[in-house]
Every structure is written in structure tokens, then in C-alpha cells.
Short mmCIF file of C-alpha atoms in Angstrom, two decimals:
data_model
loop_
_atom_site.label_atom_id
_atom_site.label_comp_id
_atom_site.label_asym_id
_atom_site.label_seq_id
_atom_site.Cartn_x
_atom_site.Cartn_y
_atom_site.Cartn_z
CA MET A 1 18.94 -83.14 21.10
CA HIS A 2 16.87 -86.27 21.12
CA SER A 3 14.71 -85.92 18.01
CA LEU A 4 14.73 -84.54 14.49
CA ALA A 5 12.18 -81.92 15.56
CA GLU A 6 14.55 -80.71 18.31
CA LEU A 7 17.41 -80.56 15.79
CA GLN A 8 15.24 -78.59 13.35
CA SER A 9 14.26 -76.13 16.07
CA HIS A 10 17.89 -75.75 17.22
CA ILE A 11 19.13 -75.07 13.67
CA LEU A 12 16.33 -72.58 13.03
CA THR A 13 16.94 -70.74 16.31
CA LYS A 14 20.73 -70.71 16.32
CA TYR A 15 21.61 -70.64 12.60
CA LYS A 16 18.40 -69.18 11.10
CA LYS A 17 18.19 -71.98 8.51
CA LYS A 18 14.94 -73.54 7.40
CA PRO A 19 14.90 -77.12 6.15
CA LYS A 20 14.35 -78.01 2.53
CA SER A 21 12.22 -80.95 3.69
CA PHE A 22 11.27 -82.79 6.86
CA ASP A 23 9.24 -85.99 6.59
CA GLY A 24 9.68 -87.27 10.14
CA ILE A 25 12.37 -89.75 9.05
CA SER A 26 14.95 -87.36 7.66
CA LEU A 27 15.65 -83.66 7.93
CA THR A 28 17.14 -82.16 4.76
CA TYR A 29 18.90 -78.87 4.17
CA PRO A 30 20.42 -77.78 0.83
CA LYS A 31 23.83 -79.38 1.50
CA VAL A 32 23.18 -81.91 4.26
CA SER A 33 20.64 -84.48 5.46
CA PHE A 34 20.12 -85.84 8.99
CA SER A 35 18.43 -88.96 10.29
CA LEU A 36 18.29 -90.45 13.78
CA GLY A 37 18.60 -94.06 14.87
CA SER A 38 19.42 -95.81 18.10
CA THR A 39 21.29 -98.89 19.24
CA PHE A 40 21.78 -100.70 22.52
CA THR A 41 25.37 -100.90 23.74
CA ASP A 42 26.08 -102.62 27.05
CA GLY A 43 22.42 -102.21 27.98
CA ASN A 44 22.40 -98.46 27.25
CA LEU A 45 20.37 -96.80 24.53
CA ILE A 46 22.71 -94.83 22.27
CA GLU A 47 21.41 -92.24 19.78
CA GLU A 48 23.17 -92.27 16.43
CA TRP A 49 22.80 -89.34 14.07
CA THR A 50 23.47 -90.19 10.43
CA VAL A 51 24.71 -87.18 8.51
CA THR A 52 24.89 -87.27 4.71
CA LYS A 53 26.74 -84.46 3.00
CA GLY A 54 27.30 -84.90 -0.71
CA LYS A 55 28.49 -88.48 -1.17
CA GLN A 56 29.87 -88.78 2.37
CA THR A 57 27.94 -90.32 5.24
CA SER A 58 29.05 -90.15 8.86
CA ILE A 59 27.64 -91.25 12.21
CA HIS A 60 27.70 -88.95 15.25
CA ASP A 61 26.45 -89.18 18.82
CA SER A 62 24.37 -86.25 20.09
CA LYS A 63 27.33 -84.54 21.77
CA GLU A 64 29.50 -84.75 18.63
CA LEU A 65 26.67 -83.51 16.43
CA LYS A 66 26.00 -80.46 18.58
CA LYS A 67 29.74 -79.67 18.79
CA ASN A 68 30.27 -79.95 15.01
CA LEU A 69 26.91 -78.69 13.76
CA GLN A 70 28.16 -75.36 12.43
CA SER A 71 30.84 -76.98 10.27
CA ILE A 72 28.40 -79.70 9.14
CA LEU A 73 25.90 -77.09 7.93
CA LYS A 74 28.47 -75.22 5.83
#
């Protein structure tokens, strides 16, 4: 997944969940919010997904996010 729109589509297709809101900057579901940023590390562009659930915020790369998405959405 390389965009919030792709994440939204994946969640809708696989988990049948519609977002509470999507403004192009963040994607919000009842218990969790996602945003996407990027950084350069050693000349490589790295995608960083910021996940906010309750009062906790965590950063995931795309592979981690996809692997842990089901537990994040609970």
C-alpha cells in the first residue's frame, strides 16, 4: 500500500469496514486513525504510516502495517 486511498480500499475489500472520515490527510475509523508520511534514509524513500489508537501513536512501515492491520483495526 502506497497511499491512504489504497489502504481505504484494502480495508473495505478485506475487512468490510467503511471509514468514519477521509480528508486526504488522514483516514479515520471508529477506533483508529491512519496518516502517511515519508522520509529519506540512506538515499531511499521510506513510507511511514502513523497509527493513532486511543492515546497511543505508533509508526509502521508498509509491510508491518499490512501484517498487523487486523489487530490494529480491532
